[in-house]
PDB file of C-alpha atoms in Angstrom:
ATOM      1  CA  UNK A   1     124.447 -79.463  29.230  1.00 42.00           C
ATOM      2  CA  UNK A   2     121.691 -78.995  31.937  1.00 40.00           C
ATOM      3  CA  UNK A   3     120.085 -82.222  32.734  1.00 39.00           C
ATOM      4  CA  UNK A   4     117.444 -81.056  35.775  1.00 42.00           C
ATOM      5  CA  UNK A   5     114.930 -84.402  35.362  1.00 42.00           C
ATOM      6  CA  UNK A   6     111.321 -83.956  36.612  1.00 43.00           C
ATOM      7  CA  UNK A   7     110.572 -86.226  39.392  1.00 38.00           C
ATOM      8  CA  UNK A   8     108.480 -88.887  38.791  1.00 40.00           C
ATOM      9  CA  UNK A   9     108.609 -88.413  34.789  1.00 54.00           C
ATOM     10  CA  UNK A  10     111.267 -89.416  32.046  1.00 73.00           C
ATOM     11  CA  UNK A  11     110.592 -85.925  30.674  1.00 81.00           C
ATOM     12  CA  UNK A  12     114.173 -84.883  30.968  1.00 88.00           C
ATOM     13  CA  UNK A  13     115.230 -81.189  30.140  1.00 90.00           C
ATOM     14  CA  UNK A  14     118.470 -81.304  28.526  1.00 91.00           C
ATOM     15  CA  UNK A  15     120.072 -79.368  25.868  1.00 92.00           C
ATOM     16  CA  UNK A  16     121.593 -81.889  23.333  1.00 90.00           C
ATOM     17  CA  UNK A  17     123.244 -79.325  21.285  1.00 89.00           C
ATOM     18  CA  UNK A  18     122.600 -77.081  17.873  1.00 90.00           C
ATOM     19  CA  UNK A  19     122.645 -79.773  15.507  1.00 89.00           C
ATOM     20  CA  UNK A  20     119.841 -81.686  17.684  1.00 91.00           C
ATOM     21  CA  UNK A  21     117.464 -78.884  18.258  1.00 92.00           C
ATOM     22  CA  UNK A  22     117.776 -77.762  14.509  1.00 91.00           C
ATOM     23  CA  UNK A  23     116.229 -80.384  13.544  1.00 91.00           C
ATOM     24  CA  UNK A  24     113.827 -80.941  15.797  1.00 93.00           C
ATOM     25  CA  UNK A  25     112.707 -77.368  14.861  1.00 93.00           C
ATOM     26  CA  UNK A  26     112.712 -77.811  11.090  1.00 90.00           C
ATOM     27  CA  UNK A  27     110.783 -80.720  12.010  1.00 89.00           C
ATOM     28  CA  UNK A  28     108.187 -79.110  14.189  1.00 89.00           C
ATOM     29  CA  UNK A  29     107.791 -76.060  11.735  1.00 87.00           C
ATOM     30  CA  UNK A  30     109.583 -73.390  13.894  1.00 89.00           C
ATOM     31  CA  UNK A  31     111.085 -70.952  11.313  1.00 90.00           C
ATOM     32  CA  UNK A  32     114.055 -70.020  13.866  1.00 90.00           C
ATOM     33  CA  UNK A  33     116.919 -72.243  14.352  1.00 91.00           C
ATOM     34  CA  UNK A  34     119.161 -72.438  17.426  1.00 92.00           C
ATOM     35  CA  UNK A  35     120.855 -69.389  17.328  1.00 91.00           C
ATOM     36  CA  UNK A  36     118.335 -67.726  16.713  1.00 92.00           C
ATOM     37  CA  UNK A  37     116.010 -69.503  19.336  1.00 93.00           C
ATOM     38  CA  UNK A  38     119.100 -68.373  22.125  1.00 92.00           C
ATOM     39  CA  UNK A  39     118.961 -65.019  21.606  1.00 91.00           C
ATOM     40  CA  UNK A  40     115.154 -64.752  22.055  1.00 91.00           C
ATOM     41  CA  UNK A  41     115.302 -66.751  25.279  1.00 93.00           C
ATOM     42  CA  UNK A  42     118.198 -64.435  26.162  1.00 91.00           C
ATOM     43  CA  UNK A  43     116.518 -61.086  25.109  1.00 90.00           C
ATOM     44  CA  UNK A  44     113.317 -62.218  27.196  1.00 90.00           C
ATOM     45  CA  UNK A  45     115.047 -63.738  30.622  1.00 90.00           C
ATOM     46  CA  UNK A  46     116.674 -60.102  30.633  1.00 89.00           C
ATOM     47  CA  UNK A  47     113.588 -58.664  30.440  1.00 88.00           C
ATOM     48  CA  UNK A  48     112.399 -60.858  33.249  1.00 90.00           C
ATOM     49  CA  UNK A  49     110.024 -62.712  31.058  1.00 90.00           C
ATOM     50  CA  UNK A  50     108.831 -66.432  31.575  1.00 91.00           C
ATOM     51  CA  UNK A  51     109.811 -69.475  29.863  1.00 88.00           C
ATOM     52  CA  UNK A  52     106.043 -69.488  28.990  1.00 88.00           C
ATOM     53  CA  UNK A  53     106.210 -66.137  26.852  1.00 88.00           C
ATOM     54  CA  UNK A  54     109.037 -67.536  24.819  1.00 90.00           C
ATOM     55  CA  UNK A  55     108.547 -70.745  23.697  1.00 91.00           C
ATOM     56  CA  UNK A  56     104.732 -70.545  22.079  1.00 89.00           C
ATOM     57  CA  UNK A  57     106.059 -67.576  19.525  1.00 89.00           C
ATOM     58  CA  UNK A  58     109.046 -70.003  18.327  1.00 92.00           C
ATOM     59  CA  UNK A  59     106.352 -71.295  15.954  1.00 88.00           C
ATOM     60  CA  UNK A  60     104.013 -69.568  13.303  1.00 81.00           C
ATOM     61  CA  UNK A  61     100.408 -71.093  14.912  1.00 78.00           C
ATOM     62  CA  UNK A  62     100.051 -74.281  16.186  1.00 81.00           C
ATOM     63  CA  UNK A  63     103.495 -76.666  15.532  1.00 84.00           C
ATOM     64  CA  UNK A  64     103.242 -79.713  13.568  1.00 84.00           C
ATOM     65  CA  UNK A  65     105.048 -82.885  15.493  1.00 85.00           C
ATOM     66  CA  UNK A  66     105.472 -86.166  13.146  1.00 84.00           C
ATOM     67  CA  UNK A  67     105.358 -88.205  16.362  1.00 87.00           C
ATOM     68  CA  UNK A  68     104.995 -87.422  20.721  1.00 88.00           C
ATOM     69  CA  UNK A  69     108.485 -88.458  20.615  1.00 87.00           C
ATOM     70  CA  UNK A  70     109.467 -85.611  18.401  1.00 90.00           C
ATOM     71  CA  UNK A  71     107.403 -83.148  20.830  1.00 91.00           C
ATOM     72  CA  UNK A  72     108.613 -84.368  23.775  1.00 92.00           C
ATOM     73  CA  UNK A  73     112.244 -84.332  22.052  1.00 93.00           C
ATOM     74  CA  UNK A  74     111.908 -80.925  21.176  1.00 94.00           C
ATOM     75  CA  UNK A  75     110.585 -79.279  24.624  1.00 94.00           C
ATOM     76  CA  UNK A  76     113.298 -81.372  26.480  1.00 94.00           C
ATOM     77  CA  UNK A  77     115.981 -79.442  24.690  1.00 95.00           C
ATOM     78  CA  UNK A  78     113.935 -75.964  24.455  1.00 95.00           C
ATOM     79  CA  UNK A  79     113.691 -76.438  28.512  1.00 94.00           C
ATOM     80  CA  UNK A  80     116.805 -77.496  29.147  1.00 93.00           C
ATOM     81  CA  UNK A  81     118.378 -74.369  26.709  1.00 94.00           C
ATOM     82  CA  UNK A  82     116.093 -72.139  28.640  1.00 95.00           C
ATOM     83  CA  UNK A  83     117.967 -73.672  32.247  1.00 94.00           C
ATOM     84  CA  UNK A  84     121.357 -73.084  30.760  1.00 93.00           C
ATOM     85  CA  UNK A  85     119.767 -69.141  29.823  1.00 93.00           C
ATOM     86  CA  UNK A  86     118.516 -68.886  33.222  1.00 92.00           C
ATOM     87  CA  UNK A  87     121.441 -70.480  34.717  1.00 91.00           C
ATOM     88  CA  UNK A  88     123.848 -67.951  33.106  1.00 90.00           C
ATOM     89  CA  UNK A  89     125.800 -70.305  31.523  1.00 88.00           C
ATOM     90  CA  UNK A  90     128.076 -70.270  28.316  1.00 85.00           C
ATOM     91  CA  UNK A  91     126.179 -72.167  25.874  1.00 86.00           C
ATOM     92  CA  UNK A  92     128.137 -73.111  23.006  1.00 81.00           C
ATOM     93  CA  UNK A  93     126.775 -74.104  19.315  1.00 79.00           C
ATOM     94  CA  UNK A  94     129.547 -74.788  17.202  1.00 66.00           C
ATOM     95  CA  UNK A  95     129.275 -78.675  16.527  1.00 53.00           C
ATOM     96  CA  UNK A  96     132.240 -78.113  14.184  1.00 46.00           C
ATOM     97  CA  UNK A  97     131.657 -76.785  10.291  1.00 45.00           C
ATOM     98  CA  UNK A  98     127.905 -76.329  10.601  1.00 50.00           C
ATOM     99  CA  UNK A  99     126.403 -74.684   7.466  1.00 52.00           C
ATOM    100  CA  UNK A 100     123.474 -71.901   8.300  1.00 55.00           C
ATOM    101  CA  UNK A 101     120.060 -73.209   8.337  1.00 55.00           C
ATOM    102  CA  UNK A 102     118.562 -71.650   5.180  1.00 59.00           C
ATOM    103  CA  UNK A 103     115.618 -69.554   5.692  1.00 59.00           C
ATOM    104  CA  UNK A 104     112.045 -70.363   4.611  1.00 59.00           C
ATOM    105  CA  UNK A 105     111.155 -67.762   2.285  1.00 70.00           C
ATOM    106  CA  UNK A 106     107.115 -66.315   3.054  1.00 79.00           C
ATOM    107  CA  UNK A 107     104.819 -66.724   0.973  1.00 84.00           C
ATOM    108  CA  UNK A 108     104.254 -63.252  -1.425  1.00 87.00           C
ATOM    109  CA  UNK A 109     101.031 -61.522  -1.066  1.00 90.00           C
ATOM    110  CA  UNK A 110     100.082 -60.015  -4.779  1.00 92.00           C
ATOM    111  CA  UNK A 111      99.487 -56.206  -4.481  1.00 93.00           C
ATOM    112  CA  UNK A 112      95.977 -55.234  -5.444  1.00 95.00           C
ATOM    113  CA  UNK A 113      95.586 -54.227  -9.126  1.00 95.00           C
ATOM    114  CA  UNK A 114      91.799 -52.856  -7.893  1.00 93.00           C
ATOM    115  CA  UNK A 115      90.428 -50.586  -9.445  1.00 93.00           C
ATOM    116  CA  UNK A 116      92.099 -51.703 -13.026  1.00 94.00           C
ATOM    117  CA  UNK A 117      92.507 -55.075 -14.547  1.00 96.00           C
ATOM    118  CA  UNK A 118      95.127 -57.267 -13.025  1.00 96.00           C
ATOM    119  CA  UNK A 119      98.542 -58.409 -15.164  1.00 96.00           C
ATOM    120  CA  UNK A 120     100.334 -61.329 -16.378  1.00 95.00           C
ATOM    121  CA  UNK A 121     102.337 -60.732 -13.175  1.00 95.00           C
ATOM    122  CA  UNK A 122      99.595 -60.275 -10.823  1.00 96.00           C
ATOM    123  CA  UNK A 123      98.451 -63.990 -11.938  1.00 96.00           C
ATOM    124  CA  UNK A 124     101.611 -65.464 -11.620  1.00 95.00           C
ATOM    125  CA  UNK A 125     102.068 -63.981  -7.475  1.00 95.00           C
ATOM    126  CA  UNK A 126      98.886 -64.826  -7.066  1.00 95.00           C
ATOM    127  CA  UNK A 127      99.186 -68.268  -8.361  1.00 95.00           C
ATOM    128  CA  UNK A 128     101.871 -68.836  -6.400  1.00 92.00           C
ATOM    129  CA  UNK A 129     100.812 -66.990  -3.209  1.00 93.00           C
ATOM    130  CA  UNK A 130      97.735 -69.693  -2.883  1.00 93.00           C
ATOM    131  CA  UNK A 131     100.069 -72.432  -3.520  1.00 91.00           C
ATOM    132  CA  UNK A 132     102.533 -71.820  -0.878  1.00 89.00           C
ATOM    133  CA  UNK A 133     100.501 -70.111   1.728  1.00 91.00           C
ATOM    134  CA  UNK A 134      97.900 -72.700   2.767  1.00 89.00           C
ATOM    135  CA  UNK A 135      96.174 -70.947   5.547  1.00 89.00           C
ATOM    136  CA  UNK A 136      95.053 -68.042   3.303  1.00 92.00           C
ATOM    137  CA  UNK A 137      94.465 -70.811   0.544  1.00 93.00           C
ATOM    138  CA  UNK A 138      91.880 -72.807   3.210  1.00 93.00           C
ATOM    139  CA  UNK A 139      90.161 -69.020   4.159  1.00 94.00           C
ATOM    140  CA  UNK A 140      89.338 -68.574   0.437  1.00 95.00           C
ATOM    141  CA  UNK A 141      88.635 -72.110  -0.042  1.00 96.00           C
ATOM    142  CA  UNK A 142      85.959 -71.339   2.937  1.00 95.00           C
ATOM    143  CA  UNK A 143      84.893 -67.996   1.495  1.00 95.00           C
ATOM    144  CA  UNK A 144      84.169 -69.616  -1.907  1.00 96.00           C
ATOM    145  CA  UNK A 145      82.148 -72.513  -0.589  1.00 95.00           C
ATOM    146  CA  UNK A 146      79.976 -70.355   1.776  1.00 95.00           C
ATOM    147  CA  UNK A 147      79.437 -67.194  -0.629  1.00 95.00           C
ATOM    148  CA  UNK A 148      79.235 -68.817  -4.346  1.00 97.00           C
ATOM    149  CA  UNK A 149      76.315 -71.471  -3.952  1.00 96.00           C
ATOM    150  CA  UNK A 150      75.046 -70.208  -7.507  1.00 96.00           C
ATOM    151  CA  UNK A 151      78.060 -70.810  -8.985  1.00 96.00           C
ATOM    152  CA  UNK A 152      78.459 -74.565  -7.333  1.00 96.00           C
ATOM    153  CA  UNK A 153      74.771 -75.224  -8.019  1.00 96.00           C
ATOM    154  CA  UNK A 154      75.608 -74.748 -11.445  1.00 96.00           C
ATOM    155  CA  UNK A 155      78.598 -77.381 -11.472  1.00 95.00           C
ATOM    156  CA  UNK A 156      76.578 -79.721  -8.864  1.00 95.00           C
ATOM    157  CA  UNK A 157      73.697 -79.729 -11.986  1.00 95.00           C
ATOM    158  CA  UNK A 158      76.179 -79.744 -15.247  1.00 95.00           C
ATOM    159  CA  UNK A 159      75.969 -83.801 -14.942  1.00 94.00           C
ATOM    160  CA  UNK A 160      80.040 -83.982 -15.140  1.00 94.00           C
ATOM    161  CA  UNK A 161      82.216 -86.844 -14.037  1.00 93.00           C
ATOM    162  CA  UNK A 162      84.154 -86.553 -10.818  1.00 92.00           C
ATOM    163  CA  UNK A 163      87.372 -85.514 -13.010  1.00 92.00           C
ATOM    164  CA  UNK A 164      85.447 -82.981 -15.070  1.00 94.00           C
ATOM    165  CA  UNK A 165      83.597 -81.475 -11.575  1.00 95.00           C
ATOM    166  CA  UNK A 166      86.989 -81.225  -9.642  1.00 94.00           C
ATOM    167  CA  UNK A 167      88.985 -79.576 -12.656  1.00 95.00           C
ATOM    168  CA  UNK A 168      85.820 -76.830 -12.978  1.00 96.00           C
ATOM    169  CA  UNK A 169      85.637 -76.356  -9.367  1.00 96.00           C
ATOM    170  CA  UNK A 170      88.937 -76.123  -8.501  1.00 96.00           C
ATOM    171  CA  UNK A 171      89.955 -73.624 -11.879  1.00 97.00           C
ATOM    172  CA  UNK A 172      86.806 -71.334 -10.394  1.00 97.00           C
ATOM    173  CA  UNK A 173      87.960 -71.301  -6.963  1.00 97.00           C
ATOM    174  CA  UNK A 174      91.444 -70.085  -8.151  1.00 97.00           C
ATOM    175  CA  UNK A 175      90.185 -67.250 -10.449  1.00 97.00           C
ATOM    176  CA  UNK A 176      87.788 -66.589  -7.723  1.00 97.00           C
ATOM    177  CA  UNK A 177      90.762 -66.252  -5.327  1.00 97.00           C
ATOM    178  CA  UNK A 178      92.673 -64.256  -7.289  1.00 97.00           C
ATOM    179  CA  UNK A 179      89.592 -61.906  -7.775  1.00 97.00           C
ATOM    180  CA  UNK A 180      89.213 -61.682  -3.424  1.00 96.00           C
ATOM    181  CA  UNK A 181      93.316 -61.269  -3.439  1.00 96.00           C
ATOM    182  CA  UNK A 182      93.914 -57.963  -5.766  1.00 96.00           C
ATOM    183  CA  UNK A 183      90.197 -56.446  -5.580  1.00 96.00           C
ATOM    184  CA  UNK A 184      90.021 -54.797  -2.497  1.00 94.00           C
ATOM    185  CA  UNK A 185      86.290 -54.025  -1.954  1.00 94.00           C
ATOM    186  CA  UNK A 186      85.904 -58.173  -2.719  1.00 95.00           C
ATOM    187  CA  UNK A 187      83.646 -60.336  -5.040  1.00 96.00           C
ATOM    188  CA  UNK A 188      79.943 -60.461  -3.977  1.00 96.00           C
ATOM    189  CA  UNK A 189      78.071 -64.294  -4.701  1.00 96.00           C
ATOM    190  CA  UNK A 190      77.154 -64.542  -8.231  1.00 95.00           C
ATOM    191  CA  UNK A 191      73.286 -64.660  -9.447  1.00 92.00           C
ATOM    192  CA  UNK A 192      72.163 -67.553 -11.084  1.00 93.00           C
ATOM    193  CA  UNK A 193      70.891 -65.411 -13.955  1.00 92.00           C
ATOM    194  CA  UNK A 194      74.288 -64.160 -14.137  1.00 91.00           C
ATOM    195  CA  UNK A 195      75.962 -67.995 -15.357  1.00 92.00           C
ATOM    196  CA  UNK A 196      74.324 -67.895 -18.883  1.00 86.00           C
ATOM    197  CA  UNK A 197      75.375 -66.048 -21.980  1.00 74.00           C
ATOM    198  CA  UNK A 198      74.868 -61.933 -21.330  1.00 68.00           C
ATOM    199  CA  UNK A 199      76.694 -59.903 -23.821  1.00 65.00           C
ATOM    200  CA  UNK A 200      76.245 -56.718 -21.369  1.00 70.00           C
ATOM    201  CA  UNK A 201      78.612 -57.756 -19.152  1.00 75.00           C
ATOM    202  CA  UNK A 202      82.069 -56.376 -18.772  1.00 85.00           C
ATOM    203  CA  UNK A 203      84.913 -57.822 -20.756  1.00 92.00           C
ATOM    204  CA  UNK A 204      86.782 -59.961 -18.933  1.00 96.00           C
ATOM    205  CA  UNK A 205      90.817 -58.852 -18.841  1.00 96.00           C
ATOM    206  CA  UNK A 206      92.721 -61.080 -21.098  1.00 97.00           C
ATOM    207  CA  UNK A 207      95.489 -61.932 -18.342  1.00 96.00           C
ATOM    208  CA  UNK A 208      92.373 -63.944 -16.508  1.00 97.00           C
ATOM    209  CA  UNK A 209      91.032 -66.122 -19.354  1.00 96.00           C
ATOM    210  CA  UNK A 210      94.842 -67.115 -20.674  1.00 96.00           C
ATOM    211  CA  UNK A 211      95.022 -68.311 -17.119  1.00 96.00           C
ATOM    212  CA  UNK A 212      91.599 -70.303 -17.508  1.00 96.00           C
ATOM    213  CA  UNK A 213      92.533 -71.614 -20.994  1.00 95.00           C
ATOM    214  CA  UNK A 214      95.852 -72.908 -20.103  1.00 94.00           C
ATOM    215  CA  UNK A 215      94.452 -74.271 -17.226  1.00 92.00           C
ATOM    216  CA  UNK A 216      92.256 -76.285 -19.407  1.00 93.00           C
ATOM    217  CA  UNK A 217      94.567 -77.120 -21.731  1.00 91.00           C
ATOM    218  CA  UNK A 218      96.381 -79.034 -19.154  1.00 89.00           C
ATOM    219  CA  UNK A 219      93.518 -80.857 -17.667  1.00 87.00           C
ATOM    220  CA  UNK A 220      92.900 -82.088 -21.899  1.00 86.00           C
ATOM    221  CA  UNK A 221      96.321 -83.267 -21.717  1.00 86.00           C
ATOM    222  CA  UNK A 222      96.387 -84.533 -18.087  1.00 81.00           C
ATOM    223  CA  UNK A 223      98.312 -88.082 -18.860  1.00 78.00           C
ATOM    224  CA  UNK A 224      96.648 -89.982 -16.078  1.00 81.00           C
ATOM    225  CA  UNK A 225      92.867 -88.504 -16.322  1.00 81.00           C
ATOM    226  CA  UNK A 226      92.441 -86.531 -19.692  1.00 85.00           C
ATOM    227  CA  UNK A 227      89.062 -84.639 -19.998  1.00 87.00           C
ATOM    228  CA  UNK A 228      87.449 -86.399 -23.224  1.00 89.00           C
ATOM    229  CA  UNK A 229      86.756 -83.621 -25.923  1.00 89.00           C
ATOM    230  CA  UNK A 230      83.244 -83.481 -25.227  1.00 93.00           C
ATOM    231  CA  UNK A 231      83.236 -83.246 -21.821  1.00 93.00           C
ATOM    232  CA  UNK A 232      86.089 -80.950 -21.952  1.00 94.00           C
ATOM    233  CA  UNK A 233      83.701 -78.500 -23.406  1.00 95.00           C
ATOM    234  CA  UNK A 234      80.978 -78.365 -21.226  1.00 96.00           C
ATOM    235  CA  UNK A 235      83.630 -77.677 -18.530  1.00 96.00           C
ATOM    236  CA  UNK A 236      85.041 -74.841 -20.160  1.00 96.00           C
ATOM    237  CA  UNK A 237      81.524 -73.155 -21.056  1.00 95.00           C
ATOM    238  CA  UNK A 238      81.431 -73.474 -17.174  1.00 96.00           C
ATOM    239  CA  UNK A 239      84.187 -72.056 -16.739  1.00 97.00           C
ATOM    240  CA  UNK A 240      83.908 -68.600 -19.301  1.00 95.00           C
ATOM    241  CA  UNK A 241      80.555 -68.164 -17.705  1.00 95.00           C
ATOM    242  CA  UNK A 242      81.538 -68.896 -14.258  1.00 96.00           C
ATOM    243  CA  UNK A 243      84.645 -66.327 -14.576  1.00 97.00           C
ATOM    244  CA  UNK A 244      82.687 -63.760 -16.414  1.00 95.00           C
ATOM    245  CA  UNK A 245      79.775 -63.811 -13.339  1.00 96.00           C
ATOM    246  CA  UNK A 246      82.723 -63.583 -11.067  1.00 96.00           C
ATOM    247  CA  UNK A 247      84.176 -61.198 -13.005  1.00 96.00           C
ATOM    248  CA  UNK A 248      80.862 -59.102 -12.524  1.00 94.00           C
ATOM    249  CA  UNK A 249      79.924 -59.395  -9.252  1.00 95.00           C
ATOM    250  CA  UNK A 250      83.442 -57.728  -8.049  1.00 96.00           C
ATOM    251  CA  UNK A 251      82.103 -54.768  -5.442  1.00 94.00           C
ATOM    252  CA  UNK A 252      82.486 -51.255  -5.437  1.00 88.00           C
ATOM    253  CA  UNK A 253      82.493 -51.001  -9.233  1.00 68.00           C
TER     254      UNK A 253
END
């Protein structure tokens, strides 16, 4: 184990072994595990690269500690790894029958379906894409607020309670996601004049308002705050009119 301790500090840099650092990289967020963290360090010390090159790409953005004892945990042993790396020394990770760490899966991006009408399928990746990736989920969240103010001054003035405003918002935001996700060219902002009944404007694909409908249906049935029937239907008139506008303002049609 290397156990070099900074003068003046208890910040001690010291390997503790696979089973420690494992965790404190599942932990932290890192999407490597030990093994996988020695080779790296190995790969770049060969190369005659820094400690400071390696470490910062053992993590997808900025890590997440629960606690500064869990940071400082973790960089003792990633320092003290990097020593033994350094140092040329064996490093051994066997802490007896250790089962792999399972890998995190990535999140799926949805292939486009521009410049036809997207699927059952589509809908489903997509659904699940914004669910499990939550930086892209926060980017459209950010798109939607800054580019739709039609559609949210529509839902700001529809007099709903707060359980009927945040089912409507958050059911546009999603179709309007899933719009931005598989149409290429993007979804302009939607004119007001475009949120009340116009029979001119193009069909919306049936794969889109199942996904609106059973939406809806759950909120009706939600067992802690069901939408009453009538307000229930002013939030899906919203909702058909706020899709269809979406719908229409894709670009590049």
């Amino acid at each position: 184990m290397s156990r070099s301790k900074d003068r003046g500090s208890d910040f001690q840099r010291q390997f503790e072994g696979a089973s420690m650092l494992d965790g404190l990289l599942e932990l932290s967020g890192s999407p490597y595990d030990t093994a996988e963290v020695l080779a790296r360090m190995q790969a770049a010390h060969a190369r005659g690269r820094p400690q400071g090159d390696v470490i910062p790409g053992l993590f997808e953005g900025e890590p997440r500690f629960p606690s500064p004892d869990i940071a400082r945990k973790l960089y003792q042993n990633l320092l003290g790894l990097w020593d033994l790396v350094v140092e040329g020394r064996v490093v051994r990770l066997e802490d007896g029958e250790r089962p792999p760490r399972p890998k995190k899966s990535r999140p799926v991006l949805p292939a486009d379906f521009h410049p036809g009408e997207p699927s059952s399928e589509f809908i489903e990746t997509a659904w699940r894409y914004l669910e499990d990736d939550e930086k892209a989920r926060t980017r459209l969240m950010h798109a939607f607020e800054n580019r739709q103010d039609a559609l949210l001054g529509a839902l700001d003035a529809a007099g709903l309670t707060d359980e009927g405003y945040g089912v409507a918002r958050h059911l546009l935001f999603e179709l309007y996601a899933m719009l931005e996700l598989g149409w290429s060219p993007g979804v302009a902002s939607v004119r007001p004049a475009a949120l009340v009944a116009d029979t001119t404007a193009p069909p919306v694909p049936e794969s889109l308002r199942t996904y609106a409908a059973e939406a809806l249906f759950e909120a009706e049935q939600d067992e802690e705050q069901p939408l009453t029937a009538q307000e229930l239907e002013v939030v899906r008139t919203l909702v058909q009119r706020g899709l269809a506008a979406l719908w229409g303002a894709r670009k590049g049609r």
